[in-house]
XYZ file of C-alpha atoms in Angstrom:
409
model
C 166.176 55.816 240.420
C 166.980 52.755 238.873
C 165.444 53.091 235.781
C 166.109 49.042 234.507
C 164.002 47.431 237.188
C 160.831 49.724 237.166
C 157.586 48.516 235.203
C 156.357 50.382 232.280
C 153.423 50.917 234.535
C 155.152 54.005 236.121
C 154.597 55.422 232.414
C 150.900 55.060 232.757
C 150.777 58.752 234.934
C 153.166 60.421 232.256
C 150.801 58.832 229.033
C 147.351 59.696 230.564
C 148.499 63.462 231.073
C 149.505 63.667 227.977
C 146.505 62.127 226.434
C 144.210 64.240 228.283
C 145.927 67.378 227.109
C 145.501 65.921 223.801
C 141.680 64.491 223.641
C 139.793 66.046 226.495
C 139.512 70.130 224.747
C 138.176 68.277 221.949
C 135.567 65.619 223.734
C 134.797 67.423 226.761
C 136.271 71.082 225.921
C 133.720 72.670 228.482
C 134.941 70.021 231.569
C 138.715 70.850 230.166
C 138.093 74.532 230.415
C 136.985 74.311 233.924
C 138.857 71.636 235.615
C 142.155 71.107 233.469
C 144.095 71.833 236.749
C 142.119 68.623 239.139
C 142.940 66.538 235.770
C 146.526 67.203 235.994
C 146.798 66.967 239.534
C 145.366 63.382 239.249
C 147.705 62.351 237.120
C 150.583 63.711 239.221
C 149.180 62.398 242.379
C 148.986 58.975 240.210
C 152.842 59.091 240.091
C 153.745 60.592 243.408
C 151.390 58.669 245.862
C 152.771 55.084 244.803
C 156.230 56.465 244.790
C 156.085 57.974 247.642
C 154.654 54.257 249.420
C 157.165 52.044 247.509
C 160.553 54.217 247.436
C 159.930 56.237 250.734
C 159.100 60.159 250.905
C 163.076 60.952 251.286
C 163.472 59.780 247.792
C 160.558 61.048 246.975
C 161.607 64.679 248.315
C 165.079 64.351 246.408
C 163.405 63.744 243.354
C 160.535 66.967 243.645
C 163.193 69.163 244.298
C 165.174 68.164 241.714
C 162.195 68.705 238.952
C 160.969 71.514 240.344
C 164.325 73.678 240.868
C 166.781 72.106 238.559
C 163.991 71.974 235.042
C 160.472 73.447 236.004
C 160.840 76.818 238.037
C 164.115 78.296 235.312
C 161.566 77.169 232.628
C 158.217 78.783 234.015
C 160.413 81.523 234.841
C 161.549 82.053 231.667
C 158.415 81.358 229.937
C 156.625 83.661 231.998
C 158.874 86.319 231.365
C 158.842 86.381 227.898
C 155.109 86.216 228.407
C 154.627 89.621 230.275
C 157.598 91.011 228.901
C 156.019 91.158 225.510
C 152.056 91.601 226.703
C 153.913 94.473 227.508
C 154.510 95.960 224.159
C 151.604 97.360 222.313
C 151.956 97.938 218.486
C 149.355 100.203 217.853
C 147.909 101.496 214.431
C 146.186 99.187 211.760
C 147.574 97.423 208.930
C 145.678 96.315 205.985
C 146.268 92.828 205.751
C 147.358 92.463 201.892
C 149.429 88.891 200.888
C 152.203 90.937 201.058
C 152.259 92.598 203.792
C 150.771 89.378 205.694
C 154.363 87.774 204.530
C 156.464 89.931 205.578
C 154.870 89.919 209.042
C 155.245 86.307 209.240
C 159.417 86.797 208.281
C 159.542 89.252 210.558
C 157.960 87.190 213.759
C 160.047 83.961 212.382
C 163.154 86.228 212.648
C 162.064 87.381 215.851
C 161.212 84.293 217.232
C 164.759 83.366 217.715
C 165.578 86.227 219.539
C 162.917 86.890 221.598
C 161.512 83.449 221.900
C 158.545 82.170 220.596
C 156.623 83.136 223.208
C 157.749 86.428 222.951
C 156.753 86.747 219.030
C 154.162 85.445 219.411
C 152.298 87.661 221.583
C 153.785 90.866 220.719
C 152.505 90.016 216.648
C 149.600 87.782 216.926
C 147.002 91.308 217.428
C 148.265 93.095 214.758
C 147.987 90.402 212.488
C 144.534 90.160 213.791
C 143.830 93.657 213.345
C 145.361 93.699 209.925
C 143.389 91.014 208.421
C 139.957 92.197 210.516
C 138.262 92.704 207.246
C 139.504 90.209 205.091
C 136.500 87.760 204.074
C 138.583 84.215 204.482
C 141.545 84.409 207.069
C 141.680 81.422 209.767
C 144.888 80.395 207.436
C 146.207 83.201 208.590
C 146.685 82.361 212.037
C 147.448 78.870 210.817
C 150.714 79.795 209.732
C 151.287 82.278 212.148
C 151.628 79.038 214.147
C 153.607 77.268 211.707
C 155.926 80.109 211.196
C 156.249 82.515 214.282
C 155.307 79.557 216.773
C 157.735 77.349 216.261
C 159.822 77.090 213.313
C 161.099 80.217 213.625
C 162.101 79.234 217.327
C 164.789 76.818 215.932
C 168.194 78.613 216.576
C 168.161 79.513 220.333
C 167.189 77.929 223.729
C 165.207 81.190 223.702
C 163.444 80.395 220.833
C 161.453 77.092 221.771
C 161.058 75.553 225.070
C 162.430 72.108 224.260
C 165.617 73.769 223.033
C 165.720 75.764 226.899
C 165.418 72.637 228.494
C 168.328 70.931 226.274
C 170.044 74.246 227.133
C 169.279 73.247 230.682
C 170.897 70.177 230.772
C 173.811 71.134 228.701
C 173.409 71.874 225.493
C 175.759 75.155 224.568
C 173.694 78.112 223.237
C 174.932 78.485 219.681
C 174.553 75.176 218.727
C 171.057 74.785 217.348
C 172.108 77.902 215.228
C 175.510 76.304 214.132
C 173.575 73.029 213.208
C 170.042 73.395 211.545
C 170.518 77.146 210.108
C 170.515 75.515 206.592
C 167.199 73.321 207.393
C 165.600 76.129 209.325
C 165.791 78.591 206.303
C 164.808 75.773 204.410
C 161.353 75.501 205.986
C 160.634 79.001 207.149
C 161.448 79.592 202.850
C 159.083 76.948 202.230
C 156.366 77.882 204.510
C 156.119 81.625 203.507
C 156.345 80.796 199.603
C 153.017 78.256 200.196
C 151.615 80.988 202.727
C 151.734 83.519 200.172
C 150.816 81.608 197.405
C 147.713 80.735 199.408
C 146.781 84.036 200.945
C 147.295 85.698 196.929
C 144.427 83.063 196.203
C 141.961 84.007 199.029
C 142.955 87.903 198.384
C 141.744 87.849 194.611
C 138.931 85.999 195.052
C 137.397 86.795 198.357
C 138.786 90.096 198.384
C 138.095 92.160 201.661
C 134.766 93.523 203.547
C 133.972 97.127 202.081
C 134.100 98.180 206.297
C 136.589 98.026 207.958
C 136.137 97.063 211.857
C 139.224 98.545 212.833
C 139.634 102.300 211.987
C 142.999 104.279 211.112
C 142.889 106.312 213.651
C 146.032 105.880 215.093
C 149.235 106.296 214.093
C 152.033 103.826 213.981
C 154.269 102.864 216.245
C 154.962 101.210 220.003
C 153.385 101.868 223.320
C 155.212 100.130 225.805
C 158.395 100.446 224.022
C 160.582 100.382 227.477
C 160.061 96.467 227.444
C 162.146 96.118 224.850
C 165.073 96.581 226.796
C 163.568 94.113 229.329
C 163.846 91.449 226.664
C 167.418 92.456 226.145
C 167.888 91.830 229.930
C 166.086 88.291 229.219
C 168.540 87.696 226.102
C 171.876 88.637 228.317
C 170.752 86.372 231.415
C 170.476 83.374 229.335
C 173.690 84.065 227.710
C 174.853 84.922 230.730
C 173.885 81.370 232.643
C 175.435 79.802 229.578
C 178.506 81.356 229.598
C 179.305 82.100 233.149
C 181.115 78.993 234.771
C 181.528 79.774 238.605
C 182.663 77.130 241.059
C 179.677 78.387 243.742
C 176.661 76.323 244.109
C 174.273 75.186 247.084
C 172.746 71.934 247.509
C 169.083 71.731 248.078
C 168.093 68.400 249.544
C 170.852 66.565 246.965
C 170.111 69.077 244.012
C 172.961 71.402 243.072
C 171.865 74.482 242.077
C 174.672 76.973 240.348
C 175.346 80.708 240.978
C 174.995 81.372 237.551
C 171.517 79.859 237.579
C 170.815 81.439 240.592
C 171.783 84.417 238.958
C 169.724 84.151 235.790
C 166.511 83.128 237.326
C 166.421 86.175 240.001
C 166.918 88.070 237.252
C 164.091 86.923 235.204
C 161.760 87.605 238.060
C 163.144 91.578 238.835
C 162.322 92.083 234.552
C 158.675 90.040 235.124
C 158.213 92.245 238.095
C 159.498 95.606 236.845
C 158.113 95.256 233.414
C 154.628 94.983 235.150
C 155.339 98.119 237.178
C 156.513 99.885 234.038
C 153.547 99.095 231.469
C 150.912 101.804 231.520
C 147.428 99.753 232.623
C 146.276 101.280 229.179
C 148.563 98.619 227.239
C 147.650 95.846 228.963
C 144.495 96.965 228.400
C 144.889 97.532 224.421
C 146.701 93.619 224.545
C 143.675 92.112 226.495
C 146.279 91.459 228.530
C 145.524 88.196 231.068
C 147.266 85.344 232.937
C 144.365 82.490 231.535
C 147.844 81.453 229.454
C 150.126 81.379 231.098
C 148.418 79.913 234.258
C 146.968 76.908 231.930
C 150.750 76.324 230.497
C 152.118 76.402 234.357
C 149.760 74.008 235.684
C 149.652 71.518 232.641
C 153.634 71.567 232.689
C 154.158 71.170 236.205
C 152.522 67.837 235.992
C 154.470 66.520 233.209
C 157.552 67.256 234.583
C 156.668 65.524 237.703
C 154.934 62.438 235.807
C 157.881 61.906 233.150
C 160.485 61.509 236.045
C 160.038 57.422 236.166
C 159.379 57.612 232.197
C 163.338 59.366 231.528
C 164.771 56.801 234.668
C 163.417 54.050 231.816
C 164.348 55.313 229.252
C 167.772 56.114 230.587
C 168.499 52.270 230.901
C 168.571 51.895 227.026
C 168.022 48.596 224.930
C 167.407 46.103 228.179
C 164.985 48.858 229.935
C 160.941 48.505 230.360
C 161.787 50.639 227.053
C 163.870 48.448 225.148
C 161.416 48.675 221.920
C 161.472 52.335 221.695
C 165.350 52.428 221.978
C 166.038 49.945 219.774
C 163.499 51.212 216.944
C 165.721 54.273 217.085
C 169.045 52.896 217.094
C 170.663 51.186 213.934
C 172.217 46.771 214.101
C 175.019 48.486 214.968
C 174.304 49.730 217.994
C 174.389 53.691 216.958
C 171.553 56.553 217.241
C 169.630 56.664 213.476
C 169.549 59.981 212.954
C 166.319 59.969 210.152
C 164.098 57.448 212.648
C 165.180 60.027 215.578
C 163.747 62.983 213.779
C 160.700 60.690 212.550
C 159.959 59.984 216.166
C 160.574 63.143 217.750
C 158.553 65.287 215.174
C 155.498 62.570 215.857
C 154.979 62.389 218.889
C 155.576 66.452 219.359
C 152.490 66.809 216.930
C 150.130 64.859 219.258
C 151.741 65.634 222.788
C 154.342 68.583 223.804
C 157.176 69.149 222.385
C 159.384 69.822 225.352
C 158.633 66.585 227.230
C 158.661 64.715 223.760
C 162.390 66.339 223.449
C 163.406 65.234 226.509
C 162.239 61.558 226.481
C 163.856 61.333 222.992
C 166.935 63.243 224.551
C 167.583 60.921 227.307
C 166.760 57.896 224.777
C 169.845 58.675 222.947
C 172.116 58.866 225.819
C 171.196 62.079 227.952
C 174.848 63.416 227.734
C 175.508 66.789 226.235
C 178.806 65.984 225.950
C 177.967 63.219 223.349
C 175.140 64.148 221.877
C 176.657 67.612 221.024
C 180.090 66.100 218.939
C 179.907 62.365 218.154
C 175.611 61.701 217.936
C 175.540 65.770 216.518
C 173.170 64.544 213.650
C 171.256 62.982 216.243
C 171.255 65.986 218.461
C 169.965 67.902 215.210
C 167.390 65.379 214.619
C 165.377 65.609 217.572
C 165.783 69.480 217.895
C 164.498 69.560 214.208
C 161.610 67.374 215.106
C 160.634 69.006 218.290
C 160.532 72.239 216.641
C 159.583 72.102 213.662
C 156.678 69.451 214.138
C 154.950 71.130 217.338
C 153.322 73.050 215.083
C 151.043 70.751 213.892
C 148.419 71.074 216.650
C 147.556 73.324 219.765
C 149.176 70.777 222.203
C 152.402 70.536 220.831
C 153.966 73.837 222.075
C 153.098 75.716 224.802
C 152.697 79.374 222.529
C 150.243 77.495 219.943
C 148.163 77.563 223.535
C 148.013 81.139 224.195
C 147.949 82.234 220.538
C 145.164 79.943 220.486
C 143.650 81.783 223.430
């Protein structure tokens, strides 16, 4: 697709999704609830109808297959097992939810969020930080920067961590390098973050106190239920490496889209741990998580239309300063021609507060060249930038990561 000679039209598809995602659970959250799925189906028959009648269904066929097996099923797939993977582990017991202890959970889920994805943290610690703070009289900040902290910004040194930073992994961004490039600002802000958090919480604590009853007795003891999925999430860990790592010559072509053994490799393997893992778990632990696919089947549908509706918006953006795009590109790229590094993480971090971070990485991805190669040694600020903004700023509302919607739910 010739990005150059499109009309920004083709954008409109891509910018009403993303606007609904944003506007409609807070104007019409009862319409939303029911019929999010018809609303983004719209949208992505808004893109694919007229493409299909103005560039033919072949090209049409090339480019579905493309989205949906080079970028959308190896990031469902790995979504989803992260998802089930850790619904699968059930920390039983019941904290009491002092500032300290509240702190150290929230270090301990923005370590973890690294490892085991944000996804992954997220819904193994969001109940027992529930449970903890049950009967504590103010706590909604609480979850606040469980969102800030385990979320997202904790997400910042893997592709496991944050979806944006899979899908840069997915188009060639080496596995490390997030780690080797933002460790100083990640600590940075996670330091920040859990010095205001506990300030804050210290404040609420000594003046609100806690409810003389607690809902949640201690009748249990400490400890895991579940506990065989954390070898599962090992397996996830070691077939991401593995895909990143592994260079093999073998590949099939799918209607024009190349599709590598080690892929191949990686994304069977995600589905044998989603599959075993629910095989494994006792029904009682699902049970004890309130354990549901509402989540994950909300993040699946909404993402399956952006990925098909931001197609014509990347082929735009793609054709740089003389594009339908021109004004974004240039207002991100310094007189002399070069990536600014400052207006790049500006951008990236705005737009992935209002919309979705992964798309919003990508666009901003492919407006700075699209090539890993690049982007990853000369443009490396640049590179930084709009991982740092992605991640960091999706935090700032429901929408702008995919686990702010389940922790949410």
């Amino acid at each position: 697709m010739d990005g150059s000679i499109l009309s920004p039209l083709w954008g409109v598809p891509f910018a009403g999704l993303l606007l609904s995602i944003a506007l409609m659970p807070l104007m019409a959250p009862a319409f939303w609830h029911h019929h999010f799925g018809k609303v983004t189906t719209a949208w992505a028959l808004a893109f694919v109808l007229p493409f299909a009648v103005s560039q033919g269904l072949p090209a049409l066929t090339h480019e579905l297959v493309h989205v949906l097996l080079g970028e959308y099923v190896p990031f469902i797939l790995m979504l989803t097992a992260l998802f089930v993977v850790a619904g699968g582990i059930y920390i039983r017991g019941n904290l009491h939810g002092s500032p300290a202890l509240n702190t150290g959970l929230l270090a301990v889920g923005g370590v973890l969020a690294s490892v085991m994805g944000t996804t992954g943290a997220s819904m193994l610690l969001i109940r027992p930080l529930i449970r903890a703070n049950d009967n504590r009289t103010h706590k909604a900040h609480v979850v606040v920067f469980f969102i800030f902290i385990v979320s997202n910004v904790g997400g910042s040194l893997t592709p496991l961590g944050d979806p944006p930073l899979f899908l840069g992994f997915l188009k060639g961004v080496e596995f490390f390098w997030t780690a080797r490039h933002i460790f100083p600002e990640t600590l940075f802000t996670l330091g920040a973050l859990l010095a205001l958090f506990w300030l804050i919480d210290s404040y609420f604590y000594r003046t609100e106190g806690v409810l003389k009853v607690d809902p949640t007795p201690d009748t249990q003891r400490m400890g895991f239920d579940g506990a065989a999925n954390f070898v599962l999430l090992g397996g996830v860990l070691g077939l991401v490496l593995l895909s990143g790592t592994w260079k093999s010559p073998v590949q099939i072509d799918i209607l024009g889209t190349p599709i590598g053994l080690p892929s191949l490799v990686r994304d069977a393997g995600l589905v044998a741990i989603i599959v075993l893992s629910l095989w494994i778990t006792p029904g009682k632990v699902h049970a004890d998580n309130q354990f549901g696919w509402g989540p994950m089947a909300e993040v699946a549908k909404l993402f399956a239309g952006i990925f098909l509706t931001i197609v014509p918006v990347i082929a735009m953006l793609k054709a740089g300063t003389d594009g339908p795009f021109g004004a974004i590109v240039r207002a991100v790229t310094r007189p002399d021609g070069q990536p600014d590094p400052a207006m790049y993480f500006w951008a990236t971090g705005a737009l992935s507060s209002f919309l979705d971070n992964a798309p919003t990485y990508l666009v901003f991805f492919n407006s700075a060249g699209g090539d890993p190669a690049v982007l990853m040694t000369t443009h490396a600020a640049t590179l930084a930038a709009i991982s740092a903004g992605a991640v960091f700023m999706g935090a700032n509302t429901y929408i702008g990561n995919a686990p702010n919607l389940m922790v949410k739910a």
